[in-house]
Short mmCIF file of C-alpha atoms and ligand atoms in Angstrom, two decimals:
data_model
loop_
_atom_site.label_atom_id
_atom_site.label_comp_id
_atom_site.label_asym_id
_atom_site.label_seq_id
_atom_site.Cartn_x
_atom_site.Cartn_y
_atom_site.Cartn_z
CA UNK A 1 4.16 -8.41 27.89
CA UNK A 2 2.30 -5.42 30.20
CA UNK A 3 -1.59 -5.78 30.49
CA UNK A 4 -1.66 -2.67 27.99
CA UNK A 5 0.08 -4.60 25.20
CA UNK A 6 -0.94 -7.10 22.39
CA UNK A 7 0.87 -9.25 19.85
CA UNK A 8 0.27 -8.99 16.28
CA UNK A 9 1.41 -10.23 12.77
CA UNK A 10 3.68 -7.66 10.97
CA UNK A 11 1.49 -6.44 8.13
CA UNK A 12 2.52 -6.81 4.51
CA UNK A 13 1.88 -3.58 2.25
CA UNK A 14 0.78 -4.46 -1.15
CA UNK A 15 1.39 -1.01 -2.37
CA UNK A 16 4.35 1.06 -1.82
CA UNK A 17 6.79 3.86 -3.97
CA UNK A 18 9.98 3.38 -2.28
CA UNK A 19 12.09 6.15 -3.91
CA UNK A 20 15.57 5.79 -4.20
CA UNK A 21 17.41 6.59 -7.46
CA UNK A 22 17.34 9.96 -8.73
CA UNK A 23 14.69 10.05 -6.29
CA UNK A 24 16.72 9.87 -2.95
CA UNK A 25 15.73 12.98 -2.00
CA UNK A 26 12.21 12.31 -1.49
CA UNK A 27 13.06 8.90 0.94
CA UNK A 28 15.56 5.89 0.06
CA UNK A 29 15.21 2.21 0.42
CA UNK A 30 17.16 2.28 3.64
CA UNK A 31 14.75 5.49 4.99
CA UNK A 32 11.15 4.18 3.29
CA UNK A 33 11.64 0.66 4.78
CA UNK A 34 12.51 2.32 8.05
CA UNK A 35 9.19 3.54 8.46
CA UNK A 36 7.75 0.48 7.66
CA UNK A 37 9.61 -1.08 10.24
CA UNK A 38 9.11 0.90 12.82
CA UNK A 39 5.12 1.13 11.99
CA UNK A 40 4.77 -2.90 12.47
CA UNK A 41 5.21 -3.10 8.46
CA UNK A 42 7.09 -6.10 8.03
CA UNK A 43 6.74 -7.08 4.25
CA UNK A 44 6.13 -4.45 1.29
CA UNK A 45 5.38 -4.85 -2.26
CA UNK A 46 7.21 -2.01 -4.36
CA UNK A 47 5.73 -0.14 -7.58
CA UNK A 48 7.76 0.23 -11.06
CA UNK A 49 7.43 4.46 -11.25
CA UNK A 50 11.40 4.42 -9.97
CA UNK A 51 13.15 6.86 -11.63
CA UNK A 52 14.74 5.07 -13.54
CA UNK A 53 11.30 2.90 -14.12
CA UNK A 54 11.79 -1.04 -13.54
CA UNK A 55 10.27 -2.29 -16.67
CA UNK A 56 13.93 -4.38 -18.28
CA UNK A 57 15.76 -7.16 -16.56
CA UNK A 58 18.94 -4.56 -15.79
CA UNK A 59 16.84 -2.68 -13.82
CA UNK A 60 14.99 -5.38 -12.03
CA UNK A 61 18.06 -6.72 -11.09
CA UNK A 62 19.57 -3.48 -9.75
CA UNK A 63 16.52 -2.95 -7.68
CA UNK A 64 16.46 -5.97 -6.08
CA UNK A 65 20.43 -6.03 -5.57
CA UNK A 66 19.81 -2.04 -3.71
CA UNK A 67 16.35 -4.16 -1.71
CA UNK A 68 18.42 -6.96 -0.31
CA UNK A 69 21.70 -4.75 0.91
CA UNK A 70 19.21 -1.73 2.35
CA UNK A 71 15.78 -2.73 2.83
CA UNK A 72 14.63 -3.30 7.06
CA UNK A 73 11.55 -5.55 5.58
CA UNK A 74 11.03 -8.19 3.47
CA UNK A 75 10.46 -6.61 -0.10
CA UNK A 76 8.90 -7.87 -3.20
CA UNK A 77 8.57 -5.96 -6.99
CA UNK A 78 6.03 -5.49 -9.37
CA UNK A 79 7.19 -4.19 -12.70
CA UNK A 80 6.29 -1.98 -15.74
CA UNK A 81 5.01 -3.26 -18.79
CA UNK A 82 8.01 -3.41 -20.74
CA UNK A 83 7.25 -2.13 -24.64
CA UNK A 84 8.21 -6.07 -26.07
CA UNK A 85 6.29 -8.58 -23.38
CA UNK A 86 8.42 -11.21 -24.58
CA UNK A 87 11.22 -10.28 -21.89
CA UNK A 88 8.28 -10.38 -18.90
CA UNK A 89 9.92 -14.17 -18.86
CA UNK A 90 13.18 -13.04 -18.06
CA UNK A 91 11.61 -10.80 -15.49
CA UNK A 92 10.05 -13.42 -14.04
CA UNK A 93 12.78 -15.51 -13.56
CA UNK A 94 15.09 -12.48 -12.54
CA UNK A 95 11.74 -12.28 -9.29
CA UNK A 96 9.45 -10.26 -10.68
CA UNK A 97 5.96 -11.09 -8.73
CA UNK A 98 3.81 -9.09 -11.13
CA UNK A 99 3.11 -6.33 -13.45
CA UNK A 100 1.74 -2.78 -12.50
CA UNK A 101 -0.43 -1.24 -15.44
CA UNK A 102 -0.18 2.33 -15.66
CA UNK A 103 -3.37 4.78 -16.78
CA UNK A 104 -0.49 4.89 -20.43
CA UNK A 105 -0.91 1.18 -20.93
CA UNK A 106 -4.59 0.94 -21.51
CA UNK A 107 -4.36 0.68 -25.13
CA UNK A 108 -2.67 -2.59 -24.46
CA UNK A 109 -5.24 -3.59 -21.82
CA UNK A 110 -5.99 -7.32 -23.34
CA UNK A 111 -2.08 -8.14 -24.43
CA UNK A 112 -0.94 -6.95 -20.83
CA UNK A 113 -3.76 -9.33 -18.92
CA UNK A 114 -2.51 -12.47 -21.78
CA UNK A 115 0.92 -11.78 -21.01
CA UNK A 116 0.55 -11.38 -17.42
CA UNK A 117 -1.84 -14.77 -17.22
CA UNK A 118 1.17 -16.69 -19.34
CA UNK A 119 4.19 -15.88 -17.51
CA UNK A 120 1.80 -16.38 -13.92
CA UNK A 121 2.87 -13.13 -13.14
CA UNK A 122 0.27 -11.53 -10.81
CA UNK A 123 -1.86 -8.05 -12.45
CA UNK A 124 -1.94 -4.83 -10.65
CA UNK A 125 -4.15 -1.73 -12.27
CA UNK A 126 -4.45 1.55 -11.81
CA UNK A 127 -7.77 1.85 -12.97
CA UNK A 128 -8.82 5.52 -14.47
CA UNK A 129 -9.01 5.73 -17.98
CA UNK A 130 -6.62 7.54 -19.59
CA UNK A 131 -8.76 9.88 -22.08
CA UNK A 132 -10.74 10.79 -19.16
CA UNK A 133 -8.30 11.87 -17.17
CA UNK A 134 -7.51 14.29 -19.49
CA UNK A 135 -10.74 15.82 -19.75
CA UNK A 136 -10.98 15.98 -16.44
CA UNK A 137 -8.13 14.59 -13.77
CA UNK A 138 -10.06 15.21 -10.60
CA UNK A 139 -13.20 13.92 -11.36
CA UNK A 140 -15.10 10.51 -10.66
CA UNK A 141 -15.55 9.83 -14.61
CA UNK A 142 -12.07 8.76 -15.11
CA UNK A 143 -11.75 5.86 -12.37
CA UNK A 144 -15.58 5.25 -13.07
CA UNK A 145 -14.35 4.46 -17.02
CA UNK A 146 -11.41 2.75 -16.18
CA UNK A 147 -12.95 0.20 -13.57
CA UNK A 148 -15.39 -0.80 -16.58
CA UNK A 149 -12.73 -1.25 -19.20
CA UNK A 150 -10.50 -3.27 -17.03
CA UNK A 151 -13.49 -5.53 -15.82
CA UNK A 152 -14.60 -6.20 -19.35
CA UNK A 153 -11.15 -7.41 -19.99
CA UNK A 154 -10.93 -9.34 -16.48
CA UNK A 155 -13.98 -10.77 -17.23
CA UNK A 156 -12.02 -13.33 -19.23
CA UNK A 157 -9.30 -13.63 -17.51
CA UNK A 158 -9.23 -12.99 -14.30
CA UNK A 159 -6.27 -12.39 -11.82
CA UNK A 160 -6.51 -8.90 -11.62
CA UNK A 161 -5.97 -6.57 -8.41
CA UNK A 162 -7.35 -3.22 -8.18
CA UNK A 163 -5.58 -0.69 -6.85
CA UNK A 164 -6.78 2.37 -4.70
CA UNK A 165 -10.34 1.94 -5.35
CA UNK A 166 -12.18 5.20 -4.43
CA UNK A 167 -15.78 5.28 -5.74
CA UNK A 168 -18.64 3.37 -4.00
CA UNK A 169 -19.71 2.35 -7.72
CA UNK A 170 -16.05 1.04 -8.87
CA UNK A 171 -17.22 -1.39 -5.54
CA UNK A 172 -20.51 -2.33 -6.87
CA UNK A 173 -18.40 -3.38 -10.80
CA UNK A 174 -16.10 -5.12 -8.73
CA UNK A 175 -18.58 -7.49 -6.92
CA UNK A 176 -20.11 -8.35 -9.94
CA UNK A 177 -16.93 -9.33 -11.97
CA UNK A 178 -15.89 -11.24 -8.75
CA UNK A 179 -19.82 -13.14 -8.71
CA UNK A 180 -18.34 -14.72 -12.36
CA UNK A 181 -14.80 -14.54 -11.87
CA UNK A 182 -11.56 -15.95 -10.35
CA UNK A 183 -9.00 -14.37 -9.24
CA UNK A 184 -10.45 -10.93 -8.76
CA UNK A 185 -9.28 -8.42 -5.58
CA UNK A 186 -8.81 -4.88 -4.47
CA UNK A 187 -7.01 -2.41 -2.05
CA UNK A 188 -8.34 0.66 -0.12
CA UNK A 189 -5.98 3.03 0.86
CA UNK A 190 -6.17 4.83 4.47
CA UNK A 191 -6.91 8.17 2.65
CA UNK A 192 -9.40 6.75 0.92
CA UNK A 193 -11.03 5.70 3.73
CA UNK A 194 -10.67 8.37 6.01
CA UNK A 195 -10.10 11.82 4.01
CA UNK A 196 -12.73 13.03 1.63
CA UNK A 197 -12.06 16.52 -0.75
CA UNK A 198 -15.61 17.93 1.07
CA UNK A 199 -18.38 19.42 -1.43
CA UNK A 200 -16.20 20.51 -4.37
CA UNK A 201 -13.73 18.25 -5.47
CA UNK A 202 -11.76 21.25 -7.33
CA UNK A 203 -11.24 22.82 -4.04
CA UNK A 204 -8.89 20.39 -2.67
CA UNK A 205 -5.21 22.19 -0.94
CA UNK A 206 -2.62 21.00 -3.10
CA UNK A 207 -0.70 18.88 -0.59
CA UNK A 208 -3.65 16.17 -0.39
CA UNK A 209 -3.15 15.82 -4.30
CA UNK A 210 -3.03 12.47 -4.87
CA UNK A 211 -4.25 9.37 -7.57
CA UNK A 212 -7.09 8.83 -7.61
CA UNK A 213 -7.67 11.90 -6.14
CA UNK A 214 -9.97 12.22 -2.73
CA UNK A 215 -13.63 11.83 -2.88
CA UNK A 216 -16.87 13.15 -1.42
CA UNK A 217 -17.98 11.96 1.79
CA UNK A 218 -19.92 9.45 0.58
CA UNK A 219 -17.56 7.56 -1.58
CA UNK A 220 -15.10 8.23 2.19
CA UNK A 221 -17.89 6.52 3.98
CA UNK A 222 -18.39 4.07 1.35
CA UNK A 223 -14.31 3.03 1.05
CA UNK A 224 -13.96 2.74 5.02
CA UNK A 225 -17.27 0.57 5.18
CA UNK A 226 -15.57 -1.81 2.69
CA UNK A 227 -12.49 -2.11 5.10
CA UNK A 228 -15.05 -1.96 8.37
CA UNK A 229 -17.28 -5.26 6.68
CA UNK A 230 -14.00 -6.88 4.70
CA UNK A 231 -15.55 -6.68 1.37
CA UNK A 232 -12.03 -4.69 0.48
CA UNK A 233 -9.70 -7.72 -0.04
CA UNK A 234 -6.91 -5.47 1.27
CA UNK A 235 -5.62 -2.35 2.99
CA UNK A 236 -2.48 -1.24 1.10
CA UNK A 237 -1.37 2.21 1.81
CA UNK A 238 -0.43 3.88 -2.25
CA UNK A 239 2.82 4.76 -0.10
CA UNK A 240 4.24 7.82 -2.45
CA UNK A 241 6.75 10.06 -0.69
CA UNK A 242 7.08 13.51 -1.80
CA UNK A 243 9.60 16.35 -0.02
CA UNK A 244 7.71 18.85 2.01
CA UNK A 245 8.89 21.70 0.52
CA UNK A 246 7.12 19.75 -2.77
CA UNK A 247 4.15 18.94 -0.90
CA UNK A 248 3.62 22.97 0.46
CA UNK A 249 4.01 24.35 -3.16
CA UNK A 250 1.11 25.08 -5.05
CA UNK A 251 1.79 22.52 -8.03
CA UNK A 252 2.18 19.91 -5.04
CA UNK A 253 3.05 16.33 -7.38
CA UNK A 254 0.54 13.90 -6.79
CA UNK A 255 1.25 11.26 -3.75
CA UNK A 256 1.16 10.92 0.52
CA UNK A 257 3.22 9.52 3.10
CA UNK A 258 1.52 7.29 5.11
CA UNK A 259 3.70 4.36 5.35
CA UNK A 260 4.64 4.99 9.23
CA UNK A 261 1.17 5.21 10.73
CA UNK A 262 -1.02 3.00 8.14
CA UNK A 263 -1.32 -0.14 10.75
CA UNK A 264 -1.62 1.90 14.34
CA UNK A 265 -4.06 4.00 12.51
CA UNK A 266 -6.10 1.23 10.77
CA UNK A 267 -6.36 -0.11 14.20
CA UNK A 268 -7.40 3.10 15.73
CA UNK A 269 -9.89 4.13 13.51
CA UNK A 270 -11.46 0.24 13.01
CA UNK A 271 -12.08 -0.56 15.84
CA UNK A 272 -11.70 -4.29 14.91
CA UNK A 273 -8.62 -5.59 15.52
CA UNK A 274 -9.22 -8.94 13.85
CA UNK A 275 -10.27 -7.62 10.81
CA UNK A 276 -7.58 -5.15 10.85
CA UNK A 277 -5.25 -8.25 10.65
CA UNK A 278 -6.98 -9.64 8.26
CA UNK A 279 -7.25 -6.77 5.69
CA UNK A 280 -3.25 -5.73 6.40
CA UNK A 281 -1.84 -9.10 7.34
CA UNK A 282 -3.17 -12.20 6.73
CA UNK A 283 -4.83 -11.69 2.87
CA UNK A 284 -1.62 -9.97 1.57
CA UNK A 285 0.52 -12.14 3.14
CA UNK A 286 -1.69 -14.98 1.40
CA UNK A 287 -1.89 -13.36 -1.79
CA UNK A 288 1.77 -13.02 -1.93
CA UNK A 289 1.97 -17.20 -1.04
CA UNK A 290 3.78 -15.91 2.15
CA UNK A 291 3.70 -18.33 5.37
CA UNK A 292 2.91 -14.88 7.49
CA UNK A 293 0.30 -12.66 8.76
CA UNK A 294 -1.32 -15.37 11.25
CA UNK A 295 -0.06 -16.22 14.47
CA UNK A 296 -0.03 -19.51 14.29
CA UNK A 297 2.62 -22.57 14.50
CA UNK A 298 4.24 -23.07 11.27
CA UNK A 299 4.52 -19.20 10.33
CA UNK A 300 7.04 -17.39 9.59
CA UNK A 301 7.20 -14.93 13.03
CA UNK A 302 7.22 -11.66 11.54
CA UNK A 303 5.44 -9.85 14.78
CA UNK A 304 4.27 -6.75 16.56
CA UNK A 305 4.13 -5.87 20.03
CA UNK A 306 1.75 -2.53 19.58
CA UNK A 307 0.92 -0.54 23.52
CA UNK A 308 -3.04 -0.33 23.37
CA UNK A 309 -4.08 3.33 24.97
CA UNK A 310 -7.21 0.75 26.12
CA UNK A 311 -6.67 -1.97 28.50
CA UNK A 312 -8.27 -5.08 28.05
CA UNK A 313 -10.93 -4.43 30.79
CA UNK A 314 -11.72 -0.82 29.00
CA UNK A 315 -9.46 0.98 30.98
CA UNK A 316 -7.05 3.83 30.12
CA UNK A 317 -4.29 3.40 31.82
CA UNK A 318 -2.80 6.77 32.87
CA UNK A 319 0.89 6.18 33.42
CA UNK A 320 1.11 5.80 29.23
CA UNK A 321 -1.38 8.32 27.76
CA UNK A 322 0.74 10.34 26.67
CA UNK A 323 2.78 8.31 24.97
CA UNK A 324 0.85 7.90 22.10
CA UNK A 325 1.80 9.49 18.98
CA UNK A 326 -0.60 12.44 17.42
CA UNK A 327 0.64 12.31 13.66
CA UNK A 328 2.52 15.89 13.43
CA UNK A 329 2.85 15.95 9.61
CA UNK A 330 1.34 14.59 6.32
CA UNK A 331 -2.05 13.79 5.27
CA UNK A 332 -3.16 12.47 8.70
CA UNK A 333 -1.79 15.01 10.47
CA UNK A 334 -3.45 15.52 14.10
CA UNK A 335 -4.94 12.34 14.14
CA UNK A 336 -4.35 10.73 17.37
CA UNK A 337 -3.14 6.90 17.66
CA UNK A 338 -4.89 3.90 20.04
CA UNK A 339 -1.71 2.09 19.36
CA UNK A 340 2.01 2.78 19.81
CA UNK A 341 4.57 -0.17 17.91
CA UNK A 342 7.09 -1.02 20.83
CA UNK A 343 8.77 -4.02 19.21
CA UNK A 344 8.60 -5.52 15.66
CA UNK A 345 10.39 -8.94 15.37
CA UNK A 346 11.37 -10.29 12.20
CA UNK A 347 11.21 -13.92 11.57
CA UNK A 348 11.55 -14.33 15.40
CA UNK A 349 14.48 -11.73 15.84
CA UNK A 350 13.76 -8.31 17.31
CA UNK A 351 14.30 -6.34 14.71
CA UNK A 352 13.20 -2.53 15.91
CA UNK A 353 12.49 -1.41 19.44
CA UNK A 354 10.90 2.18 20.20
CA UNK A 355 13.64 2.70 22.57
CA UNK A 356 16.63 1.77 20.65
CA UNK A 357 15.22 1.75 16.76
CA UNK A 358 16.14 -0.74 14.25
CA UNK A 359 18.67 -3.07 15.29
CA UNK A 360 19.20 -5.22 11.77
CA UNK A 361 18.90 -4.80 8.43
CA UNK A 362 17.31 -7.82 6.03
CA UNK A 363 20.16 -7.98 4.14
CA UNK A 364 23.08 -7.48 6.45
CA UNK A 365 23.10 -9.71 9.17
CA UNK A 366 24.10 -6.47 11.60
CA UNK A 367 22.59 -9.20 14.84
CA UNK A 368 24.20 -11.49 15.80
CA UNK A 369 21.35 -14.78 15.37
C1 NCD B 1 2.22 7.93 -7.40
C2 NCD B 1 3.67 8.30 -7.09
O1 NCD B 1 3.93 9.44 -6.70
O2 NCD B 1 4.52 7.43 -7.29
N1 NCD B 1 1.36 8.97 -6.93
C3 NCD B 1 0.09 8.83 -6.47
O3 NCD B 1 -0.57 9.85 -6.25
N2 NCD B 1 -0.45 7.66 -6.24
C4 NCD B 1 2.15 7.75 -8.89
C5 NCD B 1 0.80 7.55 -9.46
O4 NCD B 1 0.16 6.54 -9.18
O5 NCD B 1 0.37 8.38 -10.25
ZN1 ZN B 2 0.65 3.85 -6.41
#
């Protein structure tokens, strides 16, 4: 490897909306797990809001058939709470790793957690209550209600992860159901950490709409310390692909792109390359039970060879500055990179190079090892 270049673990993405389906015009498996791949993204968990949604065993089944023929990356699947929770067991069995509760499903808060707990099926939540988010979808009351009702129910529990948590105080509830209880985690998204909505949080342009949506600065600062110190269990990116077109109008659905960029630009803006690794590698790689996300002997070598704009010694070296990407589109857009991906290996093969692009799909054995 040049002096300019490190080694890393391939991150694993807890959070992702692969589209697909009647959605293929937004991204595909083949396309979404591309950009993964070629942004050091080695392993990514997918969400149920497919259209059609994967909450029955036919579905499951057909998603994880289209996965294993298309995907670049190694993919796992949470699914919807089905309406009868009996068939969560054939789910299960079929390779479900967990359920994804919806703001809809709150009514059934307490039979979803049971269920979930029973069947060892691991608990994801979308946390803004549902009657709040009526009242008002934009503002901090709904996630600030919804953090609260899910803890009270975790509190009992446990084994709940938090999605996309964007308030300083949905932080603070979530330290003290951790102080009493097992099992407990949560994600930060890069937008989270790193765009706020600025004084009024009605005046946001419609392509950074998003759930939950962007916060004031505060909350910003307040997310991106939690990644900076590690009190976020994980970075996971909310991956949720829209057209352009879709994202320029003014009804702009909510959802960004960031699936590409998330790990050069977590290591740009932290600073902290170990705890970078940590918060994208190592914990959801552990959470998952995966032997990945550590460099180590015994692991599973799902690696990154990322170009560093800074040597080492502190230096920039000048015969590769401008190689580095500035992002040209989405919600990052301008931001420039520290770090370029060069190679990504999969389970020791090289898998994508920046000068050739992918060379093998998971599924297909297009290499020859
Ligand atoms: C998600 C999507 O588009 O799939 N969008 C988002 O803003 N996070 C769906 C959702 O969580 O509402
Ligand atoms: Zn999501």
């Amino acid at each position: 490897m040049a002096e300019d270049e490190i080694l890393l673990p391939g991150a694993t993405d807890l959070h992702v909306h692969l589209r697909d389906w009647e959605e293929s015009y937004k991204e595909t498996v083949s396309s979404g797990t591309l950009a993964a791949l070629s942004g050091g993204v080695t392993t990514v968990v997918e969400m149920p809001n497919t259209k059609p949604p994967i909450d029955n065993p036919e579905a499951l089944s057909k998603r994880l058939e289209l996965l294993e023929s298309d995907s670049y990356v190694d993919c796992a699947v949470h699914v919807g709470l089905p309406r009868e929770l009996q068939i969560l067991s054939a789910m299960r069995r079929e390779g479900a790793i967990g359920v994804k509760l919806y703001p809809k499903d709150f009514p059934r808060l307490r039979e979803a957690f049971r269920a979930a707990h029973d069947q060892s099926l691991k608990l994801a939540v979308h946390a803004e209550d549902p009657e709040a988010l009526v009242q008002d979808p934009v503002g901090p009351r709904a996630e600030e209600n919804g953090v609260k009702e899910v803890c009270k129910v975790a509190s009992r529990v446990g084994n709940v992860r938090f999605c996309h948590v964007s308030l300083a105080s949905s932080v603070s509830a979530i330290a003290e159901l951790k102080s009493h209880t097992n099992g407990v985690s949560f994600e930060v998204t890069p937008h989270h950490a790193l765009l706020s909505c600025g004084p009024d949080y009605r005046q946001l342009p419609p392509s950074l709409n998003v759930r939950p949506p962007l916060r004031r600065e505060c909350d910003r600062i307040a997310m991106f310390e939690t990644l900076r110190n590690g009190i976020a269990d994980f970075y996971a990116t909310d991956h949720a692909p829209h057209t352009a077109s879709e994202k320029e109008s003014q009804n702009a659905p909510p959802g960004l792109r960031s699936l590409k960029f998330a790990y050069p630009l977590l290591l740009t803006e932290l600073q902290d390359v170990a705890m970078a690794c940590r918060l994208y590698c190592e914990r959801p790689a552990a959470y998952l039970g995966e032997t990945k996300g550590k460099i180590e002997p015994g692991m599973i070598a799902d690696l990154v060879v990322f170009r560093t704009r800074t040597r080492p010694d502190g230096q920039e070296p000048e015969a590769n500055s401008n190689e580095f990407d500035i992002v040209e589109t989405g919600p990052f857009v301008g931001r420039r990179l520290g770090y370029k991906v060069e190679q990504v290996y999969k389970g020791g093969v090289l898998s994508y190079s920046s000068e050739t692009g992918p060379l093998a799909k998971r599924g297909r054995r297009e290499h020859s090892a």
